[in-house]
CSV table of C-alpha atoms in Angstrom, one decimal:
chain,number,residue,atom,x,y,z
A,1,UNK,CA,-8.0,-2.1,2.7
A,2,UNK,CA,-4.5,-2.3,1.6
A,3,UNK,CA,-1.9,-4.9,3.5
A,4,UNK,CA,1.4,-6.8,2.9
A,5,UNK,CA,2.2,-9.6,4.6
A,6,UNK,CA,6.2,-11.1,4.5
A,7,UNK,CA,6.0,-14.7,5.0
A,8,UNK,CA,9.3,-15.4,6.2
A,9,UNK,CA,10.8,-13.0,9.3
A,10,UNK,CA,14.2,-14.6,8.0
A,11,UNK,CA,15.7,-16.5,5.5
A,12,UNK,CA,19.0,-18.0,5.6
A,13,UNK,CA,20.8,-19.1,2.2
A,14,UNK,CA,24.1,-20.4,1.3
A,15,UNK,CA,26.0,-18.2,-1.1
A,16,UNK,CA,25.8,-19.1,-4.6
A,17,UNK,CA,22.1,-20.5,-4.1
A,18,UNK,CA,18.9,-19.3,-5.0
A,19,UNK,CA,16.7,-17.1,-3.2
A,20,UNK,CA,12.9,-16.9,-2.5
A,21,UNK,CA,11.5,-14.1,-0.5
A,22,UNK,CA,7.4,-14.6,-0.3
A,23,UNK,CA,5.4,-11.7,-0.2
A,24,UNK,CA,1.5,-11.3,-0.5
A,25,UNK,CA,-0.7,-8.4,-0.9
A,26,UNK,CA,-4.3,-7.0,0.0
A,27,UNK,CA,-5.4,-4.8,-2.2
A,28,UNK,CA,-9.3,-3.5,-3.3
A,29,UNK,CA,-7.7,-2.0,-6.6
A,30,UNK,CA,-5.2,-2.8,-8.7
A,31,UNK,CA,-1.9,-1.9,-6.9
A,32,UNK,CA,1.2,-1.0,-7.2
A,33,UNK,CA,3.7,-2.9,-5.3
A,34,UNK,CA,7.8,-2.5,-4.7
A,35,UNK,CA,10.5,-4.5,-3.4
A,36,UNK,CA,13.3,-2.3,-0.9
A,37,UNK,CA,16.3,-3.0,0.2
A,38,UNK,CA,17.7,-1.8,3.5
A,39,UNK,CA,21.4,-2.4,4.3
A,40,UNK,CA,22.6,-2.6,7.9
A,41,UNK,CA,22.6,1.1,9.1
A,42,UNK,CA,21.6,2.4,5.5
A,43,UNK,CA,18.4,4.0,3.9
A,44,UNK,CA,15.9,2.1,1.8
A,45,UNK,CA,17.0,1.4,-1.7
A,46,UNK,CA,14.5,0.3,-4.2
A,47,UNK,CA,15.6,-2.6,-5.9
A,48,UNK,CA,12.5,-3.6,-8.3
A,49,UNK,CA,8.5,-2.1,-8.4
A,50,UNK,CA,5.6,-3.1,-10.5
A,51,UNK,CA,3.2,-0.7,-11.9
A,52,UNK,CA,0.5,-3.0,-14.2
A,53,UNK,CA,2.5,-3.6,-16.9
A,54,UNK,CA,5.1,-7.0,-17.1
A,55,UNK,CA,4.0,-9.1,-14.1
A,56,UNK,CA,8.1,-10.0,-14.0
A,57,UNK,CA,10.3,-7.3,-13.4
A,58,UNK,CA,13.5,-6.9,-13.4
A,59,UNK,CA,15.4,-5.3,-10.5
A,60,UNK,CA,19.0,-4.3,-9.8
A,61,UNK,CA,21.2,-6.5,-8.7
A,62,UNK,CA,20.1,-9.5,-10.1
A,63,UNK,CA,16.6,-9.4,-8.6
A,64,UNK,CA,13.3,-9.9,-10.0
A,65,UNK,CA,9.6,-10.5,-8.7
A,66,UNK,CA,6.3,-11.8,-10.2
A,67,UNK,CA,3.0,-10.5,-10.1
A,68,UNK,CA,0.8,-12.8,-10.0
A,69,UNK,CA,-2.5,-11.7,-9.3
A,70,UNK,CA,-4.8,-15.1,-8.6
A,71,UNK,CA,-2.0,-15.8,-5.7
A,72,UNK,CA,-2.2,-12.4,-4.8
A,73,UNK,CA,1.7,-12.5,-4.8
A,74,UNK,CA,4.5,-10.6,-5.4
A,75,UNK,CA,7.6,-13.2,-4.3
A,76,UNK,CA,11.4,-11.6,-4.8
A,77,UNK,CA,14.1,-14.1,-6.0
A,78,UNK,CA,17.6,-14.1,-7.6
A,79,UNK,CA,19.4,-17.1,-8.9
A,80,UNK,CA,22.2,-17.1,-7.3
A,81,UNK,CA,23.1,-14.9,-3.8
A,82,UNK,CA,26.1,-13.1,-2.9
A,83,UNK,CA,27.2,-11.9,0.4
A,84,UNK,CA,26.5,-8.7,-0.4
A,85,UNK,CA,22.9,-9.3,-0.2
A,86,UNK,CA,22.7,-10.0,3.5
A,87,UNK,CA,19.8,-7.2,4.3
A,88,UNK,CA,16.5,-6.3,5.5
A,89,UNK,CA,14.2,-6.6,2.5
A,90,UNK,CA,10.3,-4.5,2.7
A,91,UNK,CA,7.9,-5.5,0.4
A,92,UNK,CA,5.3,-2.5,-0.3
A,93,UNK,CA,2.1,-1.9,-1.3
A,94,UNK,CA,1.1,1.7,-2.4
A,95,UNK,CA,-1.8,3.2,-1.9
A,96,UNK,CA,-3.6,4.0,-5.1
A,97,UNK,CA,-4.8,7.9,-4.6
A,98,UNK,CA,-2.8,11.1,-4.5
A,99,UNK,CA,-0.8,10.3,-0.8
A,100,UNK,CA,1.8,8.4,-2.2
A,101,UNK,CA,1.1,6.7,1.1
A,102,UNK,CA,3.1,3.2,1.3
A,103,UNK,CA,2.2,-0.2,3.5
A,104,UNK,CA,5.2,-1.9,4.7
A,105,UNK,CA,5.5,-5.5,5.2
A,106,UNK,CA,7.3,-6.8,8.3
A,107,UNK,CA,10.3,-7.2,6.3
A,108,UNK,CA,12.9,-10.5,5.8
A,109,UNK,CA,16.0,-10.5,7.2
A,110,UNK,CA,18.2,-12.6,4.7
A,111,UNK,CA,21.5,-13.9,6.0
A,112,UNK,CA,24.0,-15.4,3.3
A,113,UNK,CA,26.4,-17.8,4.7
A,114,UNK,CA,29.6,-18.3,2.8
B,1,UNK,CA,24.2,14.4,-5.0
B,2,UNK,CA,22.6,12.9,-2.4
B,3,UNK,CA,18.8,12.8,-3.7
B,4,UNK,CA,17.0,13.1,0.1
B,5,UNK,CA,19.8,14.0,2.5
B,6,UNK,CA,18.5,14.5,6.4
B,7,UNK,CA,20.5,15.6,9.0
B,8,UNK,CA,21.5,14.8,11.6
B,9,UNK,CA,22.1,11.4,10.9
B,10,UNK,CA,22.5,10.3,14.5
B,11,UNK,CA,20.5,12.6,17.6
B,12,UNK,CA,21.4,11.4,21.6
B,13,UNK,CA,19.4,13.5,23.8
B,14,UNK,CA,17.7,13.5,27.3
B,15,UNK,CA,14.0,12.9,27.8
B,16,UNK,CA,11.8,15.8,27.7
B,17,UNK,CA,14.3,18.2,25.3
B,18,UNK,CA,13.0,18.9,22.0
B,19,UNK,CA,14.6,18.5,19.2
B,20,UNK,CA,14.6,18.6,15.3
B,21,UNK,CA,15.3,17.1,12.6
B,22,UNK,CA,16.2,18.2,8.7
B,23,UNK,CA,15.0,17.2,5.3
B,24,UNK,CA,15.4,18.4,2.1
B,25,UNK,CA,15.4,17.1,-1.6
B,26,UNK,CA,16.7,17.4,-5.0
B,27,UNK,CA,14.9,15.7,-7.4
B,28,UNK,CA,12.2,18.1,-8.0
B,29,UNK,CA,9.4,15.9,-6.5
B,30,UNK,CA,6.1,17.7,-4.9
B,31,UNK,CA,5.5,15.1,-2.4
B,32,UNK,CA,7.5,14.4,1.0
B,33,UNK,CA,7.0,12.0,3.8
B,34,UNK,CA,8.1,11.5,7.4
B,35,UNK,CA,8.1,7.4,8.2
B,36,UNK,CA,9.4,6.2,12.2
B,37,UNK,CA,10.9,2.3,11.9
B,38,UNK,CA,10.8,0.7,15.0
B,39,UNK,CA,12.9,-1.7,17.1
B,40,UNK,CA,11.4,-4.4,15.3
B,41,UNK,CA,12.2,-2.6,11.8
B,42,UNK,CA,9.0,-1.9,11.2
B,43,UNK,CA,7.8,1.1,8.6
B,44,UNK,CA,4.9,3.4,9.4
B,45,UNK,CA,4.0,6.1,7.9
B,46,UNK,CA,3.8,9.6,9.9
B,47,UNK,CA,3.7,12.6,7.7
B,48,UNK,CA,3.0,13.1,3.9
B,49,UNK,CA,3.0,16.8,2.5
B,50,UNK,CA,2.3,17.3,-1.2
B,51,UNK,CA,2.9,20.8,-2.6
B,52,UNK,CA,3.8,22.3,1.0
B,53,UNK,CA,0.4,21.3,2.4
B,54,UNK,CA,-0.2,18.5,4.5
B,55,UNK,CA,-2.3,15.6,3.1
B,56,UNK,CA,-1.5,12.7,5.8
B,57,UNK,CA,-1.4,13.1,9.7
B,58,UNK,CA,-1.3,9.2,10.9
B,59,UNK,CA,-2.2,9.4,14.7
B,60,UNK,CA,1.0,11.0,15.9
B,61,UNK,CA,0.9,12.7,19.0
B,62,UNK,CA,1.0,16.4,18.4
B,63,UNK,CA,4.4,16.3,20.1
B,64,UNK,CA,5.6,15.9,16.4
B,65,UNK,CA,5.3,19.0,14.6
B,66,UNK,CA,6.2,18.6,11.1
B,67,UNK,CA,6.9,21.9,8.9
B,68,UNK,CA,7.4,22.3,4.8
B,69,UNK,CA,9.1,25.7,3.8
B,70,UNK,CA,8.9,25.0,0.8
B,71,UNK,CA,8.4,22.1,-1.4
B,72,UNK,CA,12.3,20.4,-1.1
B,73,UNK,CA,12.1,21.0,2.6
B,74,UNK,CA,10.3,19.1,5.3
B,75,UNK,CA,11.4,19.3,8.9
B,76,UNK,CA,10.3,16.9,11.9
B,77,UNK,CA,10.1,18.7,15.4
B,78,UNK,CA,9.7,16.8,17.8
B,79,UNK,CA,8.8,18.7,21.6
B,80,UNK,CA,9.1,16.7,25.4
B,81,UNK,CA,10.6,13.8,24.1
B,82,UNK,CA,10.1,10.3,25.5
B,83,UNK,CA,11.7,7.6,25.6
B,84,UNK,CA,9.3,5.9,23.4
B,85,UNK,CA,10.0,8.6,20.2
B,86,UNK,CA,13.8,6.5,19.9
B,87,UNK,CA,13.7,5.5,16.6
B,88,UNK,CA,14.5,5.7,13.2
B,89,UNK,CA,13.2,8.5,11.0
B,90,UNK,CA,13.0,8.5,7.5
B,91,UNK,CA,12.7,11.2,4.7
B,92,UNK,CA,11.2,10.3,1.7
B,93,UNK,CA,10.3,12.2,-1.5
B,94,UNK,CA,7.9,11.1,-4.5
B,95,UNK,CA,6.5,13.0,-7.6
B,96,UNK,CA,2.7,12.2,-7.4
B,97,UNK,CA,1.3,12.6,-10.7
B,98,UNK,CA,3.6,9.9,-11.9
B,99,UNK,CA,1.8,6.8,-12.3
B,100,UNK,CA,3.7,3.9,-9.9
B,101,UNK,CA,6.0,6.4,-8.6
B,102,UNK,CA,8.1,5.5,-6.0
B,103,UNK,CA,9.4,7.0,-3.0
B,104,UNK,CA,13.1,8.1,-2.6
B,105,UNK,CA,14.7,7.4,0.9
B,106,UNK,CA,17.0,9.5,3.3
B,107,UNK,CA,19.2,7.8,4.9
B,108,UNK,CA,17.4,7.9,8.3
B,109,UNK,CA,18.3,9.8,11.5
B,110,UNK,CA,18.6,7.6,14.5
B,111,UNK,CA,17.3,8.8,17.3
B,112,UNK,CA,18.2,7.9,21.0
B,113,UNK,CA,16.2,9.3,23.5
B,114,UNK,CA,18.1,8.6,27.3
């Protein structure tokens, strides 16, 4: 069976540092897994997704994530934070058949402090 | 252009009305999904109708009535609210036969039921 699991509820940074957002997967084939971003009282933006090809992808804003399969990872980082990236983060798992269905982890709140 | 737009955005209404809510996209995509987050933020899929037939039913009380006029359409009806339905719903769109596809997002309707 398919699962995500978020490792941190919240995270806290200081802006101008980096940031580490842990995130591993369950998965019984090889999955595809995405990064979202949700914004106080906004939709879900996708910010980065991995589909078996690089194991480090580039997102927007400065994001990226690494696949790492004998961790069974997917962690989301950016050098440096801004205060714009104070949000609710989801990392996904997708379910490989034609459903499209998609696990959501419990998601990380990050606060940026200035 | 808004790519999933759902209306209305925010829904106040008194237990036991029903109500619904509107869905429709843009991009072309043959797959559409209803997901409820909770007050904990948490994602959960409801719905999922690919080509206007419905492929994913996730142990939603048959209160919630989803309906696809076509395939850029999928409403959510929802009949004798509680006070248990207030949430979040979200809209989302994919295009299935797209390997690692991801899913689009609406902007979510926020649902208070009083």
């Amino acid at each position: 069976a398919q699962s995500v699991t978020q490792l941190d509820s919240h995270v806290s940074v200081s802006e101008g540092t980096p940031v580490l957002l842990r995130c591993n997967y369950s998965s019984s084939y090889s999955p595809s897994l995405f990064w979202y971003v949700q914004h106080p009282n906004k939709g879900l933006q996708l910010l980065l997704k991995y589909t078996s090809a690089a194991t480090l992808v580039k997102g927007i804003n400065g994001f990226e994530a690494e696949f790492k399969k004998s961790e069974t990872s997917f962690h989301l980082t950016k050098p440096s934070a801004h205060m714009s990236d104070a949000a609710e983060y989801f990392c996904v798992v997708r379910i490989p058949s034609n459903t499209g269905k998609l696990i959501f982890g419990q998601g990380t709140t990050l606060q940026v402090k200035p | 252009d808004t790519a999933v737009s759902q209306t209305p955005k925010y829904l106040v209404t008194q237990m036991g009305n029903d109500k619904s809510i509107k869905c429709e996209q843009n991009l072309g995509h043959d797959t559409m999904y209803w997901y409820k987050q909770d007050s904990k933020k948490f994602l959960k899929i409801m719905f999922s109708y690919n080509n206007k037939e419905l492929i994913i039913n996730e142990t939603v009380p048959n209160r919630f009535s989803p309906k696809s006029p076509d395939k850029a359409h999928l409403n959510l009806h929802i009949n004798s609210l509680e006070l248990g339905d207030s949430a979040v719903y979200f809209c989302a769109s994919s295009q299935e036969d797209r390997v690692g596809t991801e899913a689009f997002f609406g902007q979510g309707t926020r649902l208070t039921v009083v």
